[in-house]
mmCIF file of C-alpha atoms in Angstrom:
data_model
loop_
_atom_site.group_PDB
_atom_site.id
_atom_site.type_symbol
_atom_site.label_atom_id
_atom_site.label_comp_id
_atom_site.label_asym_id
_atom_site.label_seq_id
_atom_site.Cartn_x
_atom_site.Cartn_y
_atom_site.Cartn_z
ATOM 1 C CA UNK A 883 0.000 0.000 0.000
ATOM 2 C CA UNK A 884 2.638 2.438 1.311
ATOM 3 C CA UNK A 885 4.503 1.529 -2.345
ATOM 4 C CA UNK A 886 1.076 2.475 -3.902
ATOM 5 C CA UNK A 887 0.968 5.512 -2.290
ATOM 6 C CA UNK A 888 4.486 6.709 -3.068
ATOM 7 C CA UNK A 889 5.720 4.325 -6.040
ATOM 8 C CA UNK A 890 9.081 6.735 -6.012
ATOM 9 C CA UNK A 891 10.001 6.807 -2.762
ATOM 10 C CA UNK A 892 13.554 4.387 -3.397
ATOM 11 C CA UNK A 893 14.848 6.725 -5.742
ATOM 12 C CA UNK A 894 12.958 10.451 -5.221
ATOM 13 C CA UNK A 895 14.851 13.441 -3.219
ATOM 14 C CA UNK A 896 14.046 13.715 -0.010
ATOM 15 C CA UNK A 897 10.553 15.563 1.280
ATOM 16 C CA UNK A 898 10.521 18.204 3.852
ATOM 17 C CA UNK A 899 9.161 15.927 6.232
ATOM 18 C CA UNK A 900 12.097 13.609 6.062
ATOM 19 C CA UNK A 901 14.574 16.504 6.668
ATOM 20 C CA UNK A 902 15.057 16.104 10.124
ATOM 21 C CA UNK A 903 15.201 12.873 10.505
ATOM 22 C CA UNK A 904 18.279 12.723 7.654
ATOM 23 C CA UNK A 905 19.803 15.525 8.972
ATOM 24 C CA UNK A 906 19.934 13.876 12.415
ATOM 25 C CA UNK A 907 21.288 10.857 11.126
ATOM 26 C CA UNK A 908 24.220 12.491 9.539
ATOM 27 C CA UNK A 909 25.251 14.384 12.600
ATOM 28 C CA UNK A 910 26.134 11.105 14.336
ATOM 29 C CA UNK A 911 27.542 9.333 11.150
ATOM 30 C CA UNK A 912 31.393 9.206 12.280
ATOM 31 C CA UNK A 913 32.422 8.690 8.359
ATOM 32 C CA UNK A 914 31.301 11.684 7.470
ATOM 33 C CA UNK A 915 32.132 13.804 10.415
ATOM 34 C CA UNK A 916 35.584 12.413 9.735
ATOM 35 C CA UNK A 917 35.606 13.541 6.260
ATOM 36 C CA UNK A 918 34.781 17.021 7.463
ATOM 37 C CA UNK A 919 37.371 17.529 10.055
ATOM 38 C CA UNK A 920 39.685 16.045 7.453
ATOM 39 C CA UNK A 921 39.129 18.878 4.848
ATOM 40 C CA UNK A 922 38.823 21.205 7.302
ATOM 41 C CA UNK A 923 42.357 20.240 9.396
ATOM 42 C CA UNK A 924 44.600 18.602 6.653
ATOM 43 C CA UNK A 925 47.399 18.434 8.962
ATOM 44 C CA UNK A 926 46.203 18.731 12.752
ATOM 45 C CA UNK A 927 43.231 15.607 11.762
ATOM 46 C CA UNK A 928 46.023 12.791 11.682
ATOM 47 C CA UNK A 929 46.915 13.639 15.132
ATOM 48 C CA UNK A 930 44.308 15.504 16.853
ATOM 49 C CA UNK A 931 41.429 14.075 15.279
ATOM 50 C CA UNK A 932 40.036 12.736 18.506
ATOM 51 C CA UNK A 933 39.742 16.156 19.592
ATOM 52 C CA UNK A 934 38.438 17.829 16.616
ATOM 53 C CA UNK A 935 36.410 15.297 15.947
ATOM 54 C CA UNK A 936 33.764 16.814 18.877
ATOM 55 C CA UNK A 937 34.250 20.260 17.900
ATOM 56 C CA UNK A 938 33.113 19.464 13.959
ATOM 57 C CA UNK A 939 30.092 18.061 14.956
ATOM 58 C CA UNK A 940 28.860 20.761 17.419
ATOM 59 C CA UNK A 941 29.840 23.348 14.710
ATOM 60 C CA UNK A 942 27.773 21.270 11.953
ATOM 61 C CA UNK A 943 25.082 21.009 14.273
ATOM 62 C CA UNK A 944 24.845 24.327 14.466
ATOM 63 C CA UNK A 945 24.889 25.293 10.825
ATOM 64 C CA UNK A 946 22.058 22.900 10.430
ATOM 65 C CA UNK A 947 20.152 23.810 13.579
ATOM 66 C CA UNK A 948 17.501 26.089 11.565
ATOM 67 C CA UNK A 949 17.105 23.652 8.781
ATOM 68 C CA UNK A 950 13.415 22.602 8.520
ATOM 69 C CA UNK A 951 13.122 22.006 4.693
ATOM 70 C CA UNK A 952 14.571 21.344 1.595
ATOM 71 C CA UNK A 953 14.502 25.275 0.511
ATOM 72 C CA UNK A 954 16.201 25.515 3.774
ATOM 73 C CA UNK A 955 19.211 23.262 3.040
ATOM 74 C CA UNK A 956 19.740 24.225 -0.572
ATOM 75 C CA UNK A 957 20.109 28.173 0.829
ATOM 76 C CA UNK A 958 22.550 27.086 2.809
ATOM 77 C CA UNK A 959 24.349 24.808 -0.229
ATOM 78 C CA UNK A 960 24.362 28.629 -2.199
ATOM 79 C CA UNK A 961 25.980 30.120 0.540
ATOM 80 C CA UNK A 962 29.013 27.474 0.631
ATOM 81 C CA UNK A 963 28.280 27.695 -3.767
ATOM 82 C CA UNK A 964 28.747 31.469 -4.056
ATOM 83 C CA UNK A 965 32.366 31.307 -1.669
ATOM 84 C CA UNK A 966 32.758 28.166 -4.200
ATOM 85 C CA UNK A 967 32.491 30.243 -7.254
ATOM 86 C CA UNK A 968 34.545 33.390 -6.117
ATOM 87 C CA UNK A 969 37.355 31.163 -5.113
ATOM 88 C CA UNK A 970 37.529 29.052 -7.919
ATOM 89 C CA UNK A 971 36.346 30.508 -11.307
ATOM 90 C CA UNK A 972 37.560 33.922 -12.574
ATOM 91 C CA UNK A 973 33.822 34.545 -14.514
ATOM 92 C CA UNK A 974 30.515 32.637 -14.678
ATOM 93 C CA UNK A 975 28.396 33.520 -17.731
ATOM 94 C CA UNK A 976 25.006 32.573 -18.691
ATOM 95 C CA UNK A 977 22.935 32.650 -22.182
ATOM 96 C CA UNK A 978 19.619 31.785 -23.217
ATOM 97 C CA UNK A 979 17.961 31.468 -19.730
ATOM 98 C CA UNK A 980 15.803 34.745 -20.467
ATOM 99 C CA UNK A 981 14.117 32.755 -22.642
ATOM 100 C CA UNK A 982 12.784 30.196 -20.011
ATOM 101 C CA UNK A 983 9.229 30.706 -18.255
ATOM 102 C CA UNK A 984 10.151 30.671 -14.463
ATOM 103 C CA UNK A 985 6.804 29.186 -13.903
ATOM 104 C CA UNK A 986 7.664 26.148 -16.504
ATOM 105 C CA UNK A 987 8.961 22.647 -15.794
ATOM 106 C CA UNK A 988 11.657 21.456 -18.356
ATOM 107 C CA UNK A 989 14.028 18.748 -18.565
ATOM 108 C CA UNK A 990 17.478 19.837 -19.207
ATOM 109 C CA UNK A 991 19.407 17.778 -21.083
ATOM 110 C CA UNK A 992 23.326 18.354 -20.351
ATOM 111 C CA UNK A 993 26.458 17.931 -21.721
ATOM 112 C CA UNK A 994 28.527 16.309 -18.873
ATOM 113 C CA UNK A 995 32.262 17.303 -17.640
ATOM 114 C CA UNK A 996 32.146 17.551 -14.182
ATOM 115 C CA UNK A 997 30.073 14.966 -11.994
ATOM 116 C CA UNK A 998 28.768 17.576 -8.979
ATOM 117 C CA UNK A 999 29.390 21.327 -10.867
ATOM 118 C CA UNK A 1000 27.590 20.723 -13.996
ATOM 119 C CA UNK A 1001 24.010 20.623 -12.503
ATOM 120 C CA UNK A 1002 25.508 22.780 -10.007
ATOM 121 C CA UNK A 1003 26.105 25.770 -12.053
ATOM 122 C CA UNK A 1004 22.771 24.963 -13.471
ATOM 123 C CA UNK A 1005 21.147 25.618 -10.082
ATOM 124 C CA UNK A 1006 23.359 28.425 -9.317
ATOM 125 C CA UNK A 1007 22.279 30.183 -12.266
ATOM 126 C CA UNK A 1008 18.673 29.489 -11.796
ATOM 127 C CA UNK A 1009 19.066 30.576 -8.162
ATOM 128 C CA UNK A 1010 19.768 33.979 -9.394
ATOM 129 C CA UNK A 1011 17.267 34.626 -11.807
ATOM 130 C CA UNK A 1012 14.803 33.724 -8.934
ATOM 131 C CA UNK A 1013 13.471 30.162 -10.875
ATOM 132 C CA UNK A 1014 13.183 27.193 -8.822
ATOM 133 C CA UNK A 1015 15.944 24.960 -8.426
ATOM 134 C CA UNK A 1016 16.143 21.572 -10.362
ATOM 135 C CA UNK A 1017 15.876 17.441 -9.315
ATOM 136 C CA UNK A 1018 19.215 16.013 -10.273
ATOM 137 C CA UNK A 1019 19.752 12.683 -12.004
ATOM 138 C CA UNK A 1020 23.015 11.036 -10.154
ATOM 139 C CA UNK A 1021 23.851 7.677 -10.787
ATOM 140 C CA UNK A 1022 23.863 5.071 -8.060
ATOM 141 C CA UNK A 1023 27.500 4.137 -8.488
ATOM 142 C CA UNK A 1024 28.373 7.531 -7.018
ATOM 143 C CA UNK A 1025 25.991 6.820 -3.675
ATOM 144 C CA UNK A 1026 28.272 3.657 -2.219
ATOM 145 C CA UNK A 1027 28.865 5.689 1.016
ATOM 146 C CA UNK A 1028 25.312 6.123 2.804
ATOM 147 C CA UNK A 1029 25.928 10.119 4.204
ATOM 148 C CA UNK A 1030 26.967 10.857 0.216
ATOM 149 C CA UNK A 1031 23.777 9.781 -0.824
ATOM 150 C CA UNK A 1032 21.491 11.443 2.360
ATOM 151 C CA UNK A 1033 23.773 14.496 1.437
ATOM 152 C CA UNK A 1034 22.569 13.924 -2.368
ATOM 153 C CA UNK A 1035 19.188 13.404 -1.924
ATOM 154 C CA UNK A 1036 18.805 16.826 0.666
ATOM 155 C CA UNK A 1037 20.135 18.370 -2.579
ATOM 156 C CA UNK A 1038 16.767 17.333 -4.520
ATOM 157 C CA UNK A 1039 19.036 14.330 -6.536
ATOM 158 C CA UNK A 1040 17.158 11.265 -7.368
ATOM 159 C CA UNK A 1041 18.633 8.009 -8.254
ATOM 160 C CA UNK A 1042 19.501 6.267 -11.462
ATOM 161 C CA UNK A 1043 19.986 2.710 -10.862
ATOM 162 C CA UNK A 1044 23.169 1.676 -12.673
ATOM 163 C CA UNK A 1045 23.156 -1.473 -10.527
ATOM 164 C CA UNK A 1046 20.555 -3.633 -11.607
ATOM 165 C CA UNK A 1047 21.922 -6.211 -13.846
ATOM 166 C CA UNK A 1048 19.344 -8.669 -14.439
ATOM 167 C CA UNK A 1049 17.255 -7.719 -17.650
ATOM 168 C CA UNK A 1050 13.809 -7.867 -15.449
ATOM 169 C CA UNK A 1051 15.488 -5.745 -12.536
ATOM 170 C CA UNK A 1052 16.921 -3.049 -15.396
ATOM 171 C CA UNK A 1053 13.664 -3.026 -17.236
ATOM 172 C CA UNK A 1054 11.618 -1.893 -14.251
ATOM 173 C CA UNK A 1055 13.880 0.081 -12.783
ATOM 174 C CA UNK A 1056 14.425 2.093 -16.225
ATOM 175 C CA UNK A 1057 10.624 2.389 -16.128
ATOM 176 C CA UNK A 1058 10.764 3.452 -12.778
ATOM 177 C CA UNK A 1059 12.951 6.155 -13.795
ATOM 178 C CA UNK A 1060 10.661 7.193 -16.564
ATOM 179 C CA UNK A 1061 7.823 7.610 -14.480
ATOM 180 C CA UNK A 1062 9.317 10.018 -12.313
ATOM 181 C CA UNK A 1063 11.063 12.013 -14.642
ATOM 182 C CA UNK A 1064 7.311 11.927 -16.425
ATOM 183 C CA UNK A 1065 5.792 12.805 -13.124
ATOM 184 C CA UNK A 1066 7.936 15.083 -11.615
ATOM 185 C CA UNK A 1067 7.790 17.798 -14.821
ATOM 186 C CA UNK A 1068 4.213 17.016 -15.562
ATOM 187 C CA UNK A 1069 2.696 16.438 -11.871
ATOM 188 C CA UNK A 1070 4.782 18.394 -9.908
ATOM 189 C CA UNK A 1071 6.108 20.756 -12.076
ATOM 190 C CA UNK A 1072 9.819 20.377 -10.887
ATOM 191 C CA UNK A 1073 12.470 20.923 -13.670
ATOM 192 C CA UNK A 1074 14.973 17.944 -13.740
ATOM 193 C CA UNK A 1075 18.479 17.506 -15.073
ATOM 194 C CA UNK A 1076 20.105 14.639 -16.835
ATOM 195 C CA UNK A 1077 23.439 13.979 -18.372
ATOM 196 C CA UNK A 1078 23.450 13.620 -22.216
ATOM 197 C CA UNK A 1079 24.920 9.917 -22.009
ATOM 198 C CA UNK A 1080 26.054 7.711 -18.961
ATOM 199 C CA UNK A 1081 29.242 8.989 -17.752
ATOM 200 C CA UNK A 1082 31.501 11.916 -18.543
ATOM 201 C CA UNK A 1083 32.869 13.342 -22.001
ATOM 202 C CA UNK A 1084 36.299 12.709 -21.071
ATOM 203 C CA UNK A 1085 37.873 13.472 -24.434
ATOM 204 C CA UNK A 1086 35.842 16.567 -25.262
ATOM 205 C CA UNK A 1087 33.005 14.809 -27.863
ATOM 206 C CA UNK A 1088 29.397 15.677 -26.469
ATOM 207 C CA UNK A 1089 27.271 13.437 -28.437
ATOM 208 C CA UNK A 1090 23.603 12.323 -26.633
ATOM 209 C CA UNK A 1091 23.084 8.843 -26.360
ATOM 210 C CA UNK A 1092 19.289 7.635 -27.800
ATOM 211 C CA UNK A 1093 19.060 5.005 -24.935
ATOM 212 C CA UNK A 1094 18.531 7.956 -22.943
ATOM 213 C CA UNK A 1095 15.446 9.025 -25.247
ATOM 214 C CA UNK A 1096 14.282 5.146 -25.231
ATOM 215 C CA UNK A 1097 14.059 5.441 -21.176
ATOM 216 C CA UNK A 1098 12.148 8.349 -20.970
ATOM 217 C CA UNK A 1099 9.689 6.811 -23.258
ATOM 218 C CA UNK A 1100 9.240 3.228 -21.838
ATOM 219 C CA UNK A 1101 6.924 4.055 -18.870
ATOM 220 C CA UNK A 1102 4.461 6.318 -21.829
ATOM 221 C CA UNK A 1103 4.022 2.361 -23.768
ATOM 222 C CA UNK A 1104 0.994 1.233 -21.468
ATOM 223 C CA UNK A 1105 -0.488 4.926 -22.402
ATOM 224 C CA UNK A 1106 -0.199 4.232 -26.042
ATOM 225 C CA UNK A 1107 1.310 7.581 -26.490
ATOM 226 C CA UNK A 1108 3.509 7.906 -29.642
ATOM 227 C CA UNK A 1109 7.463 8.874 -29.201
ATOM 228 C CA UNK A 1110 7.072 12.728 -29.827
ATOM 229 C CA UNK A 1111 4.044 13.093 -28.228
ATOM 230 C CA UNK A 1112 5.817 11.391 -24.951
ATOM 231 C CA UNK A 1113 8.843 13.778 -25.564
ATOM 232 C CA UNK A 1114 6.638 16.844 -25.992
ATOM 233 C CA UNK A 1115 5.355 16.508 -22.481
ATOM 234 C CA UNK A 1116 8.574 16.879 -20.905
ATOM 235 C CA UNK A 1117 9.727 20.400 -22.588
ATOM 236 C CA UNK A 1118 13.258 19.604 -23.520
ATOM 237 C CA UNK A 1119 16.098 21.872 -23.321
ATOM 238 C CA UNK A 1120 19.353 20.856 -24.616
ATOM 239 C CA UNK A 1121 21.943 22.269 -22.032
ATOM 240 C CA UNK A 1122 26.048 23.329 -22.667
ATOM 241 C CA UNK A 1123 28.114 23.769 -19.941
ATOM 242 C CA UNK A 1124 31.744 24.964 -20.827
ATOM 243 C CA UNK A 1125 34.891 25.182 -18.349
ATOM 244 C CA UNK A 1126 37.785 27.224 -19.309
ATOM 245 C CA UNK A 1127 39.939 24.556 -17.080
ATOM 246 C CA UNK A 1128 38.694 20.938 -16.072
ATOM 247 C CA UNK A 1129 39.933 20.552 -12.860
ATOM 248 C CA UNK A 1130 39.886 16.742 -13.260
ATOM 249 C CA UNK A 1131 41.734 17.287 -16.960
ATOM 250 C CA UNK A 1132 44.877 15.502 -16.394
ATOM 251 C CA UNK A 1133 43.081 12.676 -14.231
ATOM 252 C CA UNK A 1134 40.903 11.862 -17.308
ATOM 253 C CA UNK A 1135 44.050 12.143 -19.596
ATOM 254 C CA UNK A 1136 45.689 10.000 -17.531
ATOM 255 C CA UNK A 1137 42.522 7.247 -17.558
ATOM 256 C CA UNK A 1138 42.892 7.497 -21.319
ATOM 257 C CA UNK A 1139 45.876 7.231 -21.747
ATOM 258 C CA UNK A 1140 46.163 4.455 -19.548
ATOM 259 C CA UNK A 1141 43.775 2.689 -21.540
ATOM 260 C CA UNK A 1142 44.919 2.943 -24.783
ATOM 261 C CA UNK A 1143 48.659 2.055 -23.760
ATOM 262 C CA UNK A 1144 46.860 -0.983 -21.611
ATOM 263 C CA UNK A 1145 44.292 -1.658 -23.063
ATOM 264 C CA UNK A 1146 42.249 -1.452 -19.599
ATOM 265 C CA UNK A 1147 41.803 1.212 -16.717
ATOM 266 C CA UNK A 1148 41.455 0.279 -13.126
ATOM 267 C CA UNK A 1149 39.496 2.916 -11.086
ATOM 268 C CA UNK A 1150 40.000 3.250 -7.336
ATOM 269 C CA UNK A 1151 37.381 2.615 -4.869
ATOM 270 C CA UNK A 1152 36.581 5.925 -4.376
ATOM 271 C CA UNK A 1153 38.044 7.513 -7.362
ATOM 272 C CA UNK A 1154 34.668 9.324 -8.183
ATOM 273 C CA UNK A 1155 34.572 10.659 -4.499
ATOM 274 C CA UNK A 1156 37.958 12.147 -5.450
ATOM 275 C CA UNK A 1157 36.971 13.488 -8.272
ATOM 276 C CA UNK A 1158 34.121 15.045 -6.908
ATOM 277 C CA UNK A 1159 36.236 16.710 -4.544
ATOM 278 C CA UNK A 1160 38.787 18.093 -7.133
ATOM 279 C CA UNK A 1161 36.041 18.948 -9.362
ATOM 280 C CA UNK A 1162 34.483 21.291 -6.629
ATOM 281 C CA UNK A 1163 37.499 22.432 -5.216
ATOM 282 C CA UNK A 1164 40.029 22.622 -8.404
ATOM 283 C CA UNK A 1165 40.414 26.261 -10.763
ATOM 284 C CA UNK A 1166 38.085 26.387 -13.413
ATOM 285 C CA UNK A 1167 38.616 29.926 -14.885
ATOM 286 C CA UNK A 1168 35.457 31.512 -17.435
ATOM 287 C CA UNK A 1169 32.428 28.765 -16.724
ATOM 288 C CA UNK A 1170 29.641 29.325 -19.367
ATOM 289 C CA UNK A 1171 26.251 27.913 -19.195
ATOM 290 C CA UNK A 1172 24.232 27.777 -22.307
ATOM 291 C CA UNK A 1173 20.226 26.852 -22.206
ATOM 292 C CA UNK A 1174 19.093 26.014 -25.560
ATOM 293 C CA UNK A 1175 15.570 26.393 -27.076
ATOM 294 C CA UNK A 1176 12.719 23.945 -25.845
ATOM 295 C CA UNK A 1177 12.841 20.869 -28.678
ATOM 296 C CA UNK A 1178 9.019 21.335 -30.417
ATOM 297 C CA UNK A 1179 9.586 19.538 -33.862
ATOM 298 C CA UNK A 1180 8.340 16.470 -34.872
ATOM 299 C CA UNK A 1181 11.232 13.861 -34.416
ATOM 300 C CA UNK A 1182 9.281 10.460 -34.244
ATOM 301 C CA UNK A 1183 12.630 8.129 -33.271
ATOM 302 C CA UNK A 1184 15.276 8.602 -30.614
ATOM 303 C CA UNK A 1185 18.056 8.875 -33.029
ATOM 304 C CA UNK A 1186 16.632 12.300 -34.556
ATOM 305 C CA UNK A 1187 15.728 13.845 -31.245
ATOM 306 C CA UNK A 1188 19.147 12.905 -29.876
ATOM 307 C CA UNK A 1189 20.190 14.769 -32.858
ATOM 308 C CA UNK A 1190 18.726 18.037 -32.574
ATOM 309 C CA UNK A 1191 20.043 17.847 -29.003
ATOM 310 C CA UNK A 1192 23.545 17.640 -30.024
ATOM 311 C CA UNK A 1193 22.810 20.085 -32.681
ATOM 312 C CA UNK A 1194 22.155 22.865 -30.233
ATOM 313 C CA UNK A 1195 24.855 21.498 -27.491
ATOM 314 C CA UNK A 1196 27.370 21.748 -29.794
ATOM 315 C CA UNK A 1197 26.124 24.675 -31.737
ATOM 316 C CA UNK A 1198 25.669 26.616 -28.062
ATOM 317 C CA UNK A 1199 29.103 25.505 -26.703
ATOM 318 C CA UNK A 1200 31.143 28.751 -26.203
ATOM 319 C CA UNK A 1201 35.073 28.215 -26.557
ATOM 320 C CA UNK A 1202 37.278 29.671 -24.429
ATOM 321 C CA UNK A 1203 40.931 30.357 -24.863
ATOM 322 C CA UNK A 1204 41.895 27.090 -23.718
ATOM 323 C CA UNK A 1205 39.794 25.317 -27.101
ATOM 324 C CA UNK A 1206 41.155 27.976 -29.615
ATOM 325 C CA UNK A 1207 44.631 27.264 -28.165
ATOM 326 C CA UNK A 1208 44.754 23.230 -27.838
ATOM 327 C CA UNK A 1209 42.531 23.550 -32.190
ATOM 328 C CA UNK A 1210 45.581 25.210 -33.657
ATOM 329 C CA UNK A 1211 44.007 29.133 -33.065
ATOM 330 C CA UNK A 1212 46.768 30.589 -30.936
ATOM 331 C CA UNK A 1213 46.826 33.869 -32.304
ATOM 332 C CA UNK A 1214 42.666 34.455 -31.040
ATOM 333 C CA UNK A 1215 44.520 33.875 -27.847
ATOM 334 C CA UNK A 1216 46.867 35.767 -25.144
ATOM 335 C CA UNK A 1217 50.247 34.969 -24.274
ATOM 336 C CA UNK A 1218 49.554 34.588 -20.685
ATOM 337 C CA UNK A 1219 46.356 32.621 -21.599
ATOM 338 C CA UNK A 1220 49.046 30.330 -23.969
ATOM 339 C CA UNK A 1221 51.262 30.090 -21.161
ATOM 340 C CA UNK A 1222 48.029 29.324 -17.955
ATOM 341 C CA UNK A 1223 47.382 26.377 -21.041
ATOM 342 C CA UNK A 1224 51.156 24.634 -21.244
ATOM 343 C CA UNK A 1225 51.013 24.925 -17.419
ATOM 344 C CA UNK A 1226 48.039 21.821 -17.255
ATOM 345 C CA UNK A 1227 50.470 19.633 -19.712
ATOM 346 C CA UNK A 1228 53.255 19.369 -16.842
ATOM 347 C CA UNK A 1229 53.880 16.285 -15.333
ATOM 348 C CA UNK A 1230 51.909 14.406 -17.673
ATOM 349 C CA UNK A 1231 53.694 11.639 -20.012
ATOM 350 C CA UNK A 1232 53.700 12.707 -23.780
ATOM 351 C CA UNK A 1233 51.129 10.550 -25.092
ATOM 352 C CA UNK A 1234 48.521 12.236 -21.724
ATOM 353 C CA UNK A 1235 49.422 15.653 -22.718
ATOM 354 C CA UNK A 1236 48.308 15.077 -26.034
ATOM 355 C CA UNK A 1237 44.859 13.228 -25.179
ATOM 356 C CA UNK A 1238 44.528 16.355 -22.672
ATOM 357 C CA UNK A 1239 45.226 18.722 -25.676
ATOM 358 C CA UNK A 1240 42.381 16.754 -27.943
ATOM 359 C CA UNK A 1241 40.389 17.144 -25.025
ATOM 360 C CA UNK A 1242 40.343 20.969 -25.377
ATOM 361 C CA UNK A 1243 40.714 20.811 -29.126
ATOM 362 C CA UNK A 1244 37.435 18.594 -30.066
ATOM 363 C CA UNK A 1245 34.737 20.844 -29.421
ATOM 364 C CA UNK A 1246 36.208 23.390 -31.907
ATOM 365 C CA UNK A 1247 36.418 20.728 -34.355
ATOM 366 C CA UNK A 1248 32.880 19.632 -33.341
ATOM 367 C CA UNK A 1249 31.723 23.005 -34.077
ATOM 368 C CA UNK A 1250 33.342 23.748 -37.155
ATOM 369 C CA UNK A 1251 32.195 19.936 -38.581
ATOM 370 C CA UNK A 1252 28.553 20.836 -37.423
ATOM 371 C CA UNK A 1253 28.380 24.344 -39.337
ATOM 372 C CA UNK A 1254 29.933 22.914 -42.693
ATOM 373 C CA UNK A 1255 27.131 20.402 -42.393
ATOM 374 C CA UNK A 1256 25.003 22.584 -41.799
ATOM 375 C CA UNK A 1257 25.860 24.894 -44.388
ATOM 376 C CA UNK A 1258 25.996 21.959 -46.574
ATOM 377 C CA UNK A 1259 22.410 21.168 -46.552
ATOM 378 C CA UNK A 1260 21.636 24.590 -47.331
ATOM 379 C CA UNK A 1261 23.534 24.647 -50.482
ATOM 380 C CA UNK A 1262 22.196 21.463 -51.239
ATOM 381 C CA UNK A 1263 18.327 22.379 -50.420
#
């Protein structure tokens, strides 16, 4: 009955109700009150930590103490966001979001380089133009520790099974997922984001994977609805996010390179976790967030909508120094901005620094190949 009555309650955020009760439970998880007085004492926490240990949670407990709702805890997310920001990015832009009703729900659809900022920034940018924040897809790989995903799930994220590996357990739990992404934009009218494809674009090629299309449509079957009259109910908005400087840019070129020396790539435990942390943490220079146009044609199979998404991604994607410089366009560029560039290729082996410079080079070539196609079809219509 209790399913009936809440058939999203393994994988939805968190309701204000439940706020309390969380929020209590992760004052008295020692993991994460370890992880704390870790970041916060580098040095004294290996020694000391018995002592500090005390004073973190008392201080935590009293950042917390007026937190009653969800609005609650993501105000005090923006205030840690906004120190965030000023310490690690020299601008943050933003384009197209005058175009978005504040009182509409949409489903952004996201190019994906960083695994916390990217919906981050999105937030952060809604947060200022006074719009409602947005429900954040996170895969359930990133959730292994329980205070990450209580932390997650305060934060309005809801979970995307990645586990399930049995074809009946992935089949309802993608249909799960398509139900609440369904209900949350139509019923509730909460925005939500999603990642263009499972994972990150490590090497710099945004390209939208249709199995993401195929899942939001499998829970619309039993309706009989057809494919763009399934995706028209969920007001689409193709979403690109550009960094200056990925923090995590050598660890990916690294990973690459790795894996095309060896053929195979062995992540840490917690190597996610880590790069969560240097994501967050690391410099990312000018960060530009692009919101596209809401997706109202008639594309009638997954491949042609996932098209038009990467269409506008790619045609929205603003380049910054660091692309002109790693495509070949130096002289578009500064010396000092050359110089910040050759900086991120120390310390890497050769073949790393030049997966890290491809990195930074494909979405000019991505941009350039989409406009002579484009410009081909005109000639040719």
């Amino acid at each position: 009955m209790a399913e009936q009555q809440d058939p999203f309650k393994e994988i939805r955020p968190y309701k204000d109700q439940e706020v309390a009760e969380v929020l209590n439970r992760l004052l008295y998880n020692n993991e994460l009150i370890t992880a704390i007085t870790g970041y916060q004492f580098p040095n004294a926490s290996k020694f000391l930590g018995w002592m500090l240990k005390p004073m973190v949670r008392i201080a935590l407990a009293r950042e917390v103490g007026d937190v009653s709702s969800i609005r609650d805890f993501q105000t005090l997310v923006a205030k840690y966001m906004e120190k965030m920001i000023a310490r690690t990015t020299t601008k943050l832009t933003v384009s197209g979001i005058d175009e978005l009703d504040p009182e509409e729900s949409y489903l952004f659809i996201s190019n994906h380089r960083d695994i916390a900022m990217d919906p981050a920034f999105v937030n952060w940018v809604r947060f200022q133009f006074g719009m409602d924040t947005v429900r954040i897809a996170i895969g359930d790989n990133l959730l292994r520790k329980p205070y990450v995903s209580d932390l997650m799930r305060l934060n309005k994220s809801f979970i995307v099974n990645r586990s399930a590996t049995a074809p009946r357990e992935v089949m309802k739990a993608l249909t799960q997922l398509s139900g609440y992404i369904d209900h949350s934009i139509v019923q509730d009218g909460q925005s939500i984001w999603i990642a263009q494809r499972e994972g990150r674009a490590k090497d710099g090629n945004d390209q939208t994977d249709p199995a993401i299309l195929k899942m939001f449509y499998m829970s619309h079957r039993k309706a009989k609805r057809s494919f763009s009259e399934a995706m028209g109910r969920l007001n689409i908005v193709p979403v690109s996010i550009s960094y200056q400087y990925d923090p995590c840019d050598a660890l990916k070129a690294n990973e690459l390179h790795a894996l095309a020396q060896d053929g195979q790539y062995e992540k840490g435990e917690f190597e996610d976790i880590e790069s969560i942390v240097k994501g967050i943490t690391g410099d990312k220079g000018h960060v530009h967030i692009s919101f596209g146009e809401v997706i109202r044609g008639e594309f009638e199979t997954p491949e042609a909508y996932a098209a038009e998404i990467d269409r506008q991604i790619l045609k929205n994607y603003h380049l910054h120094s660091s692309n002109l410089i790693a495509a070949g366009r130096e002289q578009e560029t500064s010396a000092a901005e050359q110089s910040e560039f050759a900086a991120r290729m120390q310390g890497l082996a050769p073949g790393a620094q030049e997966i890290l410079r491809q990195m930074y080079a494909n979405p000019v070539l991505n941009q350039v190949a989409q406009d002579n196609n484009s410009n081909d079809t005109q000639e040719s219509a």
